[in-house]
XYZ file of C-alpha atoms in Angstrom:
697
model
C 301.462 3.062 18.249
C 301.816 0.611 15.380
C 298.839 -1.332 16.593
C 296.679 1.827 16.659
C 297.747 2.682 13.104
C 296.853 -0.846 11.944
C 293.414 -0.569 13.523
C 292.831 2.819 11.888
C 293.927 1.425 8.538
C 291.624 -1.579 8.962
C 288.721 0.696 9.842
C 289.462 2.778 6.759
C 289.398 -0.282 4.473
C 286.180 -1.523 6.096
C 284.494 1.814 5.416
C 285.919 1.917 1.898
C 284.616 -1.565 1.081
C 281.141 -0.793 2.402
C 281.019 2.457 0.471
C 282.213 0.658 -2.650
C 279.296 -1.794 -2.425
C 276.763 0.994 -1.966
C 278.232 3.004 -4.843
C 278.224 -0.032 -7.117
C 274.557 -0.824 -6.536
C 273.592 2.855 -6.638
C 275.106 3.008 -10.117
C 273.279 -0.169 -11.170
C 269.932 1.167 -9.947
C 270.618 4.571 -11.488
C 271.267 2.958 -14.871
C 267.990 1.062 -14.637
C 266.133 4.235 -13.702
C 267.881 6.180 -16.477
C 266.710 3.584 -18.974
C 263.145 4.162 -17.816
C 263.607 7.933 -17.781
C 265.167 8.284 -21.223
C 263.299 5.516 -23.040
C 259.882 6.424 -21.694
C 260.288 10.166 -21.440
C 257.778 10.655 -24.229
C 255.570 7.670 -23.492
C 252.049 8.732 -22.579
C 248.869 6.928 -21.563
C 245.234 7.799 -22.167
C 241.852 6.151 -22.649
C 241.272 4.637 -26.088
C 238.129 6.683 -26.720
C 239.957 9.949 -25.963
C 242.852 9.064 -28.238
C 240.476 8.012 -31.012
C 238.533 11.268 -30.768
C 241.753 13.290 -30.758
C 242.982 11.664 -33.962
C 239.697 12.604 -35.640
C 240.239 16.289 -34.838
C 242.879 18.005 -36.926
C 243.546 20.800 -34.433
C 244.585 18.525 -31.564
C 248.139 18.581 -30.204
C 248.899 14.894 -29.570
C 251.833 15.752 -27.320
C 249.385 17.234 -24.807
C 247.229 14.129 -24.511
C 247.183 11.690 -21.603
C 249.557 11.335 -18.675
C 253.254 10.608 -18.686
C 254.330 7.126 -17.621
C 257.622 7.268 -15.764
C 258.116 4.697 -12.985
C 255.979 1.593 -13.661
C 254.997 -1.174 -11.263
C 257.415 -3.509 -13.054
C 260.336 -1.678 -11.401
C 261.106 -3.648 -8.231
C 260.710 -1.510 -5.136
C 258.819 1.354 -6.788
C 255.715 2.751 -5.020
C 253.401 1.127 -7.560
C 255.257 -2.179 -7.148
C 254.805 -2.107 -3.352
C 251.157 -1.079 -3.712
C 250.494 -4.051 -5.997
C 252.118 -6.423 -3.491
C 249.815 -5.072 -0.779
C 246.754 -5.544 -2.983
C 247.888 -9.075 -3.814
C 248.044 -9.825 -0.090
C 244.412 -8.744 0.284
C 243.572 -11.157 -2.545
C 244.821 -14.006 -0.363
C 242.518 -12.805 2.418
C 239.532 -12.751 0.060
C 240.163 -16.370 -0.918
C 241.626 -17.885 2.240
C 240.675 -15.527 5.069
C 243.133 -13.992 7.501
C 246.710 -15.353 7.698
C 247.524 -17.623 10.625
C 251.082 -16.629 11.474
C 253.299 -13.569 11.082
C 257.001 -14.424 11.397
C 259.994 -12.064 11.466
C 263.349 -13.771 10.871
C 266.494 -11.670 11.449
C 270.040 -12.540 10.393
C 272.435 -13.507 13.213
C 275.959 -12.247 12.417
C 277.360 -14.753 14.941
C 276.300 -17.792 12.919
C 279.083 -20.356 12.519
C 278.551 -20.332 8.742
C 279.528 -16.655 8.685
C 282.406 -16.961 11.163
C 284.000 -19.851 9.217
C 283.998 -17.820 5.984
C 285.746 -14.763 7.476
C 289.427 -14.125 6.942
C 291.715 -13.727 9.978
C 291.043 -10.419 11.729
C 287.750 -9.789 9.944
C 284.450 -9.073 11.673
C 280.996 -9.984 10.275
C 280.262 -6.356 9.422
C 283.395 -6.336 7.226
C 281.860 -8.877 4.858
C 278.334 -7.967 3.899
C 278.671 -10.269 0.918
C 279.067 -13.274 3.227
C 276.150 -12.120 5.407
C 273.914 -11.794 2.333
C 274.836 -15.224 0.921
C 274.444 -17.037 4.241
C 271.161 -15.338 5.083
C 269.813 -16.143 1.627
C 270.535 -19.831 2.296
C 268.897 -19.562 5.735
C 265.794 -17.982 4.169
C 265.518 -20.862 1.721
C 265.973 -23.313 4.605
C 263.285 -21.765 6.830
C 260.801 -21.497 3.940
C 261.463 -25.143 3.075
C 260.860 -26.125 6.703
C 257.603 -24.159 6.796
C 256.171 -25.074 3.379
C 257.639 -28.527 2.623
C 258.389 -29.705 6.137
C 254.918 -28.598 7.274
C 256.220 -27.488 10.676
C 252.854 -25.925 11.580
C 250.794 -28.045 9.196
C 250.220 -27.923 5.449
C 250.651 -24.400 4.057
C 247.901 -23.100 1.800
C 249.774 -19.954 0.691
C 252.567 -17.660 1.854
C 254.362 -14.431 1.114
C 257.512 -12.812 2.452
C 259.465 -9.593 2.025
C 263.152 -8.863 2.687
C 264.196 -5.679 4.494
C 267.321 -4.241 6.076
C 267.894 -2.662 9.455
C 269.683 0.670 9.757
C 272.712 -1.217 11.106
C 272.668 -3.346 7.951
C 271.374 -6.766 9.025
C 268.778 -8.273 6.667
C 265.505 -9.721 7.934
C 262.328 -11.095 6.373
C 258.657 -10.793 7.237
C 256.663 -13.957 6.491
C 252.896 -14.432 6.316
C 251.554 -17.986 6.432
C 248.074 -19.317 5.633
C 247.555 -22.872 6.913
C 245.023 -25.390 5.635
C 244.286 -26.444 9.205
C 243.843 -23.248 11.183
C 245.445 -22.785 14.577
C 242.719 -22.597 17.205
C 242.939 -20.360 20.256
C 243.432 -23.333 22.568
C 246.462 -24.528 20.550
C 248.390 -21.247 20.504
C 250.667 -22.345 23.347
C 251.743 -25.378 21.283
C 253.042 -23.057 18.564
C 254.055 -19.787 20.237
C 255.927 -19.376 23.499
C 256.658 -16.161 25.390
C 258.470 -17.656 28.364
C 262.080 -18.290 29.363
C 262.953 -22.024 28.985
C 264.007 -24.176 31.922
C 267.802 -23.730 32.096
C 268.217 -27.207 33.569
C 266.052 -29.209 31.142
C 266.932 -27.303 27.956
C 270.169 -25.315 28.413
C 270.733 -24.906 24.643
C 267.352 -23.264 24.028
C 267.782 -21.246 27.244
C 271.017 -19.758 25.891
C 269.477 -19.021 22.460
C 266.463 -17.256 23.992
C 268.664 -15.322 26.408
C 270.869 -14.123 23.533
C 268.236 -13.405 20.865
C 264.698 -13.160 22.252
C 264.900 -10.903 25.319
C 263.774 -7.327 24.716
C 265.894 -4.574 26.205
C 265.869 -4.100 29.046
C 264.711 -0.526 28.566
C 262.879 2.156 30.507
C 264.262 2.934 33.955
C 266.511 -0.130 33.780
C 268.635 0.961 30.820
C 268.687 3.537 28.026
C 267.223 2.204 24.792
C 266.395 3.591 21.344
C 262.911 2.095 21.745
C 262.008 4.671 24.385
C 259.630 7.364 23.124
C 257.893 9.813 25.438
C 259.074 7.915 28.505
C 257.488 4.631 27.321
C 258.763 1.661 25.346
C 257.456 1.847 21.765
C 257.358 -1.981 21.683
C 255.109 -2.006 24.787
C 257.555 -3.829 27.047
C 257.447 -5.015 29.750
C 254.254 -6.975 29.037
C 251.823 -8.141 31.697
C 252.215 -11.517 33.430
C 249.450 -14.040 32.675
C 248.809 -17.620 33.716
C 246.943 -18.414 30.485
C 246.975 -17.053 26.924
C 244.163 -14.607 26.193
C 242.669 -13.802 22.763
C 239.825 -11.601 21.613
C 241.379 -8.133 21.566
C 241.702 -6.283 18.271
C 245.399 -7.038 17.939
C 247.842 -9.821 18.811
C 246.898 -12.245 21.618
C 248.243 -11.812 25.120
C 250.475 -14.850 25.456
C 251.046 -16.846 28.607
C 253.796 -15.273 30.721
C 253.968 -16.895 34.120
C 255.505 -15.090 37.070
C 258.428 -16.719 38.943
C 256.000 -17.524 41.755
C 253.818 -19.499 39.288
C 256.664 -21.537 37.819
C 258.233 -19.010 35.441
C 261.999 -18.642 35.039
C 264.287 -15.604 35.024
C 267.416 -14.532 33.179
C 270.162 -12.046 34.022
C 271.254 -9.534 31.359
C 273.558 -6.561 31.939
C 273.367 -7.193 35.654
C 269.553 -6.986 35.652
C 267.276 -9.930 36.456
C 264.416 -10.192 33.968
C 261.323 -12.387 33.976
C 258.864 -13.466 31.273
C 257.528 -9.930 30.799
C 260.543 -9.200 28.566
C 260.384 -12.241 26.277
C 259.652 -11.732 22.569
C 257.219 -14.450 21.342
C 259.038 -17.308 19.609
C 258.674 -20.898 18.440
C 261.046 -23.343 20.187
C 261.687 -25.436 17.063
C 262.563 -22.448 14.856
C 264.709 -20.818 17.535
C 266.650 -24.021 18.240
C 267.099 -24.745 14.516
C 268.340 -21.318 13.405
C 269.686 -19.766 16.638
C 268.515 -16.291 15.649
C 265.881 -13.693 16.443
C 262.669 -15.239 15.084
C 259.566 -13.464 16.316
C 256.289 -15.300 15.643
C 252.817 -13.831 16.145
C 249.318 -15.268 15.853
C 247.014 -13.214 13.595
C 243.546 -13.124 15.081
C 242.037 -9.752 14.124
C 241.310 -7.466 11.201
C 243.353 -4.682 12.772
C 246.491 -6.790 12.922
C 245.983 -8.031 9.339
C 245.788 -4.499 7.871
C 248.817 -3.403 9.869
C 250.831 -6.447 8.778
C 250.155 -5.945 5.068
C 251.262 -2.323 5.198
C 254.284 -3.291 7.296
C 255.399 -6.138 5.062
C 255.052 -4.084 1.858
C 256.068 -0.620 3.047
C 259.179 -0.516 0.850
C 262.543 1.144 1.336
C 263.186 4.088 3.614
C 263.124 7.524 2.018
C 263.168 11.090 3.272
C 263.056 14.136 1.014
C 261.176 17.379 0.480
C 261.049 19.700 -2.458
C 258.937 22.262 -4.314
C 259.144 21.802 -8.075
C 256.953 21.987 -11.127
C 258.267 18.687 -12.453
C 256.249 15.477 -12.290
C 259.316 13.226 -12.403
C 258.511 10.003 -10.570
C 262.037 8.686 -11.083
C 263.452 11.728 -9.333
C 260.933 11.338 -6.512
C 262.001 7.719 -6.048
C 265.711 8.511 -6.107
C 265.475 11.457 -3.714
C 266.425 10.446 -0.197
C 266.814 6.751 -1.143
C 268.665 4.966 1.670
C 270.821 1.999 0.606
C 272.844 0.002 3.131
C 275.871 -2.007 2.025
C 274.056 -5.219 2.990
C 271.098 -4.355 0.759
C 273.482 -3.371 -2.018
C 275.103 -6.837 -1.979
C 271.704 -8.552 -1.899
C 270.473 -6.633 -4.927
C 273.760 -7.021 -6.834
C 273.549 -10.797 -6.366
C 269.954 -10.625 -7.676
C 268.443 -12.346 -4.644
C 264.649 -11.889 -4.486
C 263.195 -9.296 -2.106
C 259.649 -10.681 -2.410
C 258.279 -14.190 -2.765
C 254.713 -15.459 -2.700
C 252.572 -18.459 -3.506
C 250.234 -18.928 -5.280
C 250.589 -16.464 -8.147
C 248.154 -13.543 -8.428
C 247.143 -12.525 -11.951
C 246.048 -8.911 -12.437
C 242.884 -8.304 -14.451
C 242.094 -5.041 -16.231
C 238.840 -3.148 -15.739
C 237.648 -0.255 -17.916
C 234.564 1.178 -19.541
C 233.687 0.465 -23.159
C 236.456 1.962 -25.352
C 238.036 3.191 -22.126
C 240.999 0.805 -22.046
C 244.433 2.235 -21.371
C 246.464 2.963 -24.500
C 250.205 3.672 -24.380
C 251.594 5.692 -27.255
C 254.484 7.855 -28.388
C 253.111 11.339 -29.145
C 256.110 12.162 -31.339
C 255.389 9.259 -33.689
C 252.121 9.836 -35.568
C 252.295 6.388 -37.164
C 252.546 4.864 -33.707
C 249.463 6.767 -32.551
C 247.502 5.808 -35.675
C 248.426 2.160 -35.200
C 247.245 2.257 -31.582
C 243.919 3.768 -32.667
C 243.296 1.355 -35.533
C 244.469 -1.753 -33.665
C 244.041 -1.247 -29.925
C 245.645 -3.881 -27.740
C 243.295 -6.567 -26.440
C 242.781 -6.301 -22.673
C 241.983 -9.152 -20.303
C 238.424 -7.825 -19.928
C 237.758 -7.838 -23.677
C 239.364 -11.284 -23.910
C 237.037 -12.475 -21.129
C 233.998 -11.344 -23.136
C 235.302 -13.176 -26.215
C 235.985 -16.298 -24.142
C 232.431 -16.355 -22.785
C 231.057 -16.245 -26.340
C 232.762 -19.515 -27.338
C 233.503 -21.454 -24.126
C 230.551 -22.916 -22.226
C 232.558 -23.457 -19.049
C 233.707 -19.830 -19.050
C 230.032 -18.790 -18.978
C 229.815 -20.254 -15.463
C 232.686 -18.141 -14.131
C 233.111 -14.724 -12.631
C 235.812 -12.531 -14.141
C 238.039 -12.921 -11.082
C 237.837 -16.751 -11.299
C 239.203 -17.018 -14.850
C 242.973 -17.190 -14.003
C 242.379 -20.374 -11.978
C 241.275 -22.231 -15.130
C 242.881 -20.302 -17.996
C 246.310 -18.851 -18.807
C 246.852 -15.529 -20.537
C 248.509 -15.864 -23.942
C 249.327 -12.343 -25.125
C 245.839 -11.459 -26.400
C 243.544 -14.288 -25.248
C 242.808 -16.826 -22.526
C 243.575 -20.525 -23.094
C 242.627 -23.493 -20.933
C 245.254 -24.692 -18.497
C 247.050 -27.935 -19.303
C 248.152 -28.570 -15.714
C 246.170 -28.770 -12.518
C 243.275 -30.752 -11.072
C 240.468 -31.983 -13.316
C 237.104 -30.251 -12.898
C 234.206 -32.680 -12.398
C 231.686 -32.641 -15.216
C 233.893 -30.607 -17.560
C 236.289 -32.780 -19.606
C 239.463 -30.960 -20.583
C 239.099 -28.257 -17.905
C 241.780 -28.087 -15.209
C 242.043 -25.877 -12.147
C 245.319 -24.526 -10.760
C 246.068 -22.520 -7.618
C 246.564 -19.195 -9.445
C 244.282 -16.393 -8.244
C 242.800 -13.400 -10.062
C 242.619 -9.819 -8.857
C 240.712 -7.061 -10.622
C 242.460 -3.703 -10.405
C 240.905 -1.396 -7.823
C 238.775 1.562 -8.956
C 238.115 4.651 -6.856
C 234.404 5.389 -6.231
C 234.928 8.851 -7.765
C 235.204 7.058 -11.107
C 231.559 6.148 -10.638
C 230.546 4.117 -13.702
C 233.813 2.173 -13.806
C 233.436 1.503 -10.081
C 229.952 0.041 -10.641
C 231.216 -1.910 -13.653
C 233.830 -3.530 -11.423
C 231.113 -4.330 -8.890
C 229.060 -6.090 -11.575
C 232.068 -8.111 -12.740
C 232.183 -9.639 -9.259
C 228.485 -10.568 -9.452
C 227.581 -11.447 -13.062
C 228.801 -14.778 -14.466
C 229.783 -15.268 -18.069
C 229.022 -11.840 -19.606
C 229.733 -11.565 -23.316
C 229.809 -7.761 -23.643
C 229.519 -4.474 -21.763
C 225.827 -4.399 -22.684
C 225.373 -7.886 -21.286
C 226.632 -6.639 -17.912
C 223.876 -4.029 -17.869
C 221.181 -6.582 -18.709
C 219.422 -7.839 -15.589
C 216.492 -10.291 -15.925
C 216.102 -9.371 -19.585
C 216.033 -5.617 -18.926
C 218.870 -3.497 -20.347
C 219.594 -0.691 -17.896
C 221.083 2.605 -19.119
C 223.957 2.708 -16.613
C 226.039 0.298 -14.557
C 224.852 2.083 -11.428
C 221.203 1.375 -12.218
C 222.118 -2.249 -12.924
C 223.752 -2.508 -9.502
C 220.648 -1.014 -7.898
C 218.422 -3.572 -9.611
C 220.556 -6.340 -8.132
C 220.290 -4.814 -4.674
C 224.022 -4.051 -4.491
C 223.550 -0.395 -3.511
C 221.784 1.282 -0.637
C 218.522 3.112 -1.302
C 217.995 6.866 -0.905
C 216.154 6.790 2.415
C 218.959 8.618 4.195
C 218.812 11.448 1.629
C 215.040 11.749 1.977
C 215.394 11.990 5.745
C 218.068 14.677 5.325
C 215.846 16.765 3.076
C 212.892 16.478 5.466
C 215.038 17.661 8.354
C 216.593 20.494 6.326
C 213.164 21.774 5.265
C 212.334 22.410 8.915
C 215.623 23.904 10.084
C 217.424 25.777 7.272
C 216.694 28.474 4.716
C 216.340 27.679 1.003
C 219.328 29.864 0.089
C 221.686 27.941 2.391
C 220.428 24.589 1.164
C 220.455 25.152 -2.581
C 221.889 21.650 -3.058
C 218.847 20.169 -1.303
C 215.906 22.436 -1.941
C 214.641 24.729 -4.700
C 212.077 26.985 -2.969
C 213.865 30.222 -3.813
C 214.133 29.139 -7.473
C 210.422 28.342 -7.474
C 209.620 31.823 -6.181
C 211.745 33.429 -8.899
C 210.140 31.353 -11.683
C 206.573 32.020 -10.453
C 207.038 35.717 -11.134
C 207.889 34.951 -14.770
C 205.500 32.105 -15.613
C 201.837 31.350 -14.742
C 201.544 27.789 -16.118
C 201.793 25.488 -13.063
C 203.079 22.514 -15.075
C 205.675 24.617 -16.886
C 206.663 26.235 -13.598
C 207.631 22.929 -11.983
C 209.550 21.803 -15.058
C 211.456 25.097 -15.087
C 212.109 24.931 -11.344
C 213.336 21.369 -11.683
C 215.664 22.284 -14.559
C 217.066 25.431 -12.936
C 217.685 23.582 -9.697
C 219.660 20.918 -11.565
C 221.616 23.638 -13.403
C 222.510 25.313 -10.113
C 223.640 22.030 -8.618
C 225.693 21.232 -11.721
C 227.434 24.618 -11.597
C 228.557 23.857 -8.051
C 229.585 20.307 -8.895
C 231.551 21.477 -11.940
C 233.475 24.012 -9.863
C 234.421 21.319 -7.354
C 234.973 18.196 -9.402
C 234.782 19.211 -13.097
C 232.158 16.508 -13.783
C 228.614 16.894 -15.101
C 225.593 15.620 -13.167
C 225.235 12.720 -15.573
C 228.568 11.427 -14.264
C 227.002 11.032 -10.805
C 223.833 9.343 -12.067
C 221.617 12.456 -11.878
C 219.473 13.885 -14.725
C 221.286 16.275 -17.055
C 219.687 19.772 -17.103
C 218.733 21.495 -20.355
C 221.062 24.457 -20.787
C 219.332 25.969 -23.841
C 221.322 29.081 -24.775
C 222.929 29.648 -21.393
C 226.528 28.635 -20.849
C 227.874 26.745 -17.909
C 229.270 29.283 -15.478
C 232.963 29.109 -14.660
C 233.198 30.123 -11.052
C 236.630 31.704 -11.550
C 235.458 34.202 -14.236
C 231.894 34.854 -13.101
C 232.631 37.752 -10.718
C 230.936 41.155 -10.974
C 233.696 43.192 -12.637
C 231.975 46.551 -11.988
C 231.756 45.815 -8.271
C 235.373 44.643 -8.192
C 236.524 47.792 -10.003
C 234.833 49.881 -7.329
C 236.504 47.803 -4.581
C 239.907 48.399 -6.150
C 239.268 52.132 -6.606
C 238.171 52.573 -2.979
C 240.952 50.516 -1.357
C 244.145 51.139 -3.345
C 244.577 54.514 -1.632
C 244.341 52.812 1.785
C 247.519 50.795 1.281
C 250.506 51.815 3.390
C 254.009 52.125 1.938
C 255.064 48.491 2.460
C 251.731 47.113 1.287
C 251.847 49.293 -1.818
C 255.372 48.080 -2.611
C 254.291 44.448 -2.381
C 251.121 45.207 -4.343
C 253.118 46.651 -7.246
C 255.686 43.828 -7.256
C 253.014 41.133 -7.476
C 251.083 42.944 -10.214
C 254.305 43.514 -12.150
C 255.074 39.780 -12.007
C 251.553 38.973 -13.251
C 251.613 41.477 -16.108
C 255.103 40.462 -17.301
C 254.520 36.725 -16.818
C 257.713 36.179 -14.810
C 256.093 33.469 -12.690
C 257.588 34.513 -9.376
C 256.695 33.129 -5.944
C 256.148 35.619 -3.102
C 256.076 34.861 0.623
C 254.197 37.400 2.728
C 255.070 37.412 6.425
C 253.851 39.916 9.014
C 252.328 39.948 12.524
C 248.598 39.411 12.949
C 246.416 42.449 12.336
C 248.834 44.269 10.014
C 246.720 43.886 6.877
C 247.862 40.719 5.105
C 244.305 39.571 4.330
C 243.326 43.093 3.220
C 246.233 43.121 0.756
C 245.433 39.633 -0.582
C 241.745 40.453 -1.128
C 242.714 43.626 -2.991
C 245.103 41.675 -5.245
C 242.368 39.155 -5.994
C 239.930 41.939 -6.887
C 242.497 43.708 -9.121
C 243.171 40.560 -11.172
C 239.518 39.521 -11.415
C 238.165 42.929 -12.421
C 240.088 42.645 -15.695
C 238.686 39.178 -16.411
C 241.765 37.360 -15.127
C 241.691 34.170 -13.101
C 242.956 34.383 -9.529
C 242.757 31.267 -7.366
C 242.372 32.000 -3.674
C 243.744 28.933 -1.913
C 244.396 28.305 1.782
C 245.605 25.370 3.853
C 242.427 25.155 5.928
C 238.720 25.804 5.469
C 238.708 28.537 8.104
C 241.500 30.430 6.355
C 239.781 29.961 2.969
C 236.613 31.700 4.199
C 238.597 34.914 4.752
C 239.302 35.227 1.015
C 236.742 35.962 -1.704
C 236.124 32.703 -3.603
C 238.530 30.906 -1.290
C 239.083 27.143 -1.442
C 241.281 24.702 0.392
C 244.382 23.520 -1.445
C 243.105 19.923 -1.365
C 239.894 20.931 -3.150
C 241.449 23.326 -5.668
C 244.417 21.186 -6.729
C 243.000 17.684 -6.066
C 245.663 16.941 -3.476
C 245.609 13.569 -1.662
C 244.052 14.006 1.783
C 247.037 12.383 3.503
C 250.247 13.378 1.759
C 252.344 11.124 3.997
C 250.500 7.894 3.145
C 250.119 8.001 -0.598
C 252.276 6.340 -3.237
C 253.003 9.455 -5.270
C 251.853 12.670 -3.545
C 250.961 14.547 -6.737
C 247.978 16.674 -7.778
C 245.420 14.439 -9.493
C 244.911 16.726 -12.493
C 245.330 15.146 -15.926
C 246.243 16.906 -19.170
């Protein structure tokens, strides 16, 4: 009885200690997040040109400008931080090609270093602080063996990320780029997926048996890896006499059957062969006596998967419906912290390492650089307008005006030869000398220009030019090709042959002219507009000009309703509007027709529909901002009620957005749109850093 009480007491103290560690780090992280929340609550960001224009207008509310900045990429582990690490990894691929090896190194709680540090009666899971310290030393040892010991050859660059299993054990994912690439015929010299000979190498045999055998799972034994009746890790693998490469994924390593000289091992009373072996390297396994999975990267598919896997960040699970764009709250919600991770972060051990360094380079249109300001401090805003901070792009232009060597470089190459000093680039003082350029040295640092979405058309083409034009001295210089100054960055890209031509659009229009009506293809053709104009004008030249202009106006109306951008933004001619105003789709309904619809259909509502109808209208008229959920069986009049509500609001000049989750459902409502189109939602809400509507102030 006493012994059982002692065990219960020990279990209680173990749980208490683990919870104490988690609580301690949770408080530390909360304080860091609170600093960001309360010290940047009023910090906003906007383009310099917008801020400058706003200051010039006296009726502008500065507090409504720009977007709030809440959780920056400088916060370790934030979505932006992880996204930047992923982009940095792609920078290595651009310079050095695909990585050679992907290594996963997991902590072994049975290490002698851990056992010797435990107090009598303690288990490894009682001392997460010891596990963290020992594993940190092991990580330094394995990285030293790989990068300084050149186990697989001289390392060109590397990166690794630390993660934690649900049961608490830390592990790291390592990517290695080697100067001398591993060829397909040499894979077997580096990676093994077979059980060692128990007679010739009993030590390695025991290590592999303990750490590198998967399962067994499936019909042999229950396992958490089983999903849908199959092993999610794709074990058992097929037996092969020779290693095979070429598939879009990892190679199929040599796994010889017992009849071909392979060995077996017995685990949990089950005899297993080489089909169950996790790929390993004999030297690493013998040195560290732990689970060290090593894979050969030989395809684009595996590279993309690895980058996302290495930089996926901490586990989170939460769901909410709020009108509060609080990125700190989004990050904190559902944050899972194990006691092992808590110790690691408290001790300030790194969770990411990489070499060489990647320097981030800004990209923006002229006067479009990002400006951070405090809207509650007018002096601060004025100072930002009068003395905007120098960006790396503007500094690059200035450098090319005075430095002859810089004129030979692309924007992305600058960090290899120059260091950033607050507001300007200066030549490096360390590194290898550059032939023919006295005083110029090259280091291993790499540059990466921030990505730009193609929707931001001109900035996207500007970025494209920065990767093609050497030594530009200004924005205008980028648009000058062979002495010709082009009006847009897009036209400059076309002159350099960087963009496709319009043959596919011409073919589309030719096909549409034969198969579809002009009304349905307003975005492509203008025959119906031509017919309307001909009845009003007899001058053939004036007719075509008018047709051309009206067609552009019609296209722009549609584009504005979808993306809120004029045709000029997409590189198309801007129509002449004269005295007409651009139609807002949400207030351009026929109010007389809608009034008749309401008058004819209100009397058709049944008792329950009428009750709902009145409640919704009452909420709209009083501005209470309520949310209603309408649920009823199919065919009972839900769509009829919704269409009547839309007509009632619109007939009085109000704006009613008809939004549905799918295109089919949207077609049932007058003026219906999908939620993704109306609110600029990300297409995949589960795979985006911050799933928020992309609508700025």
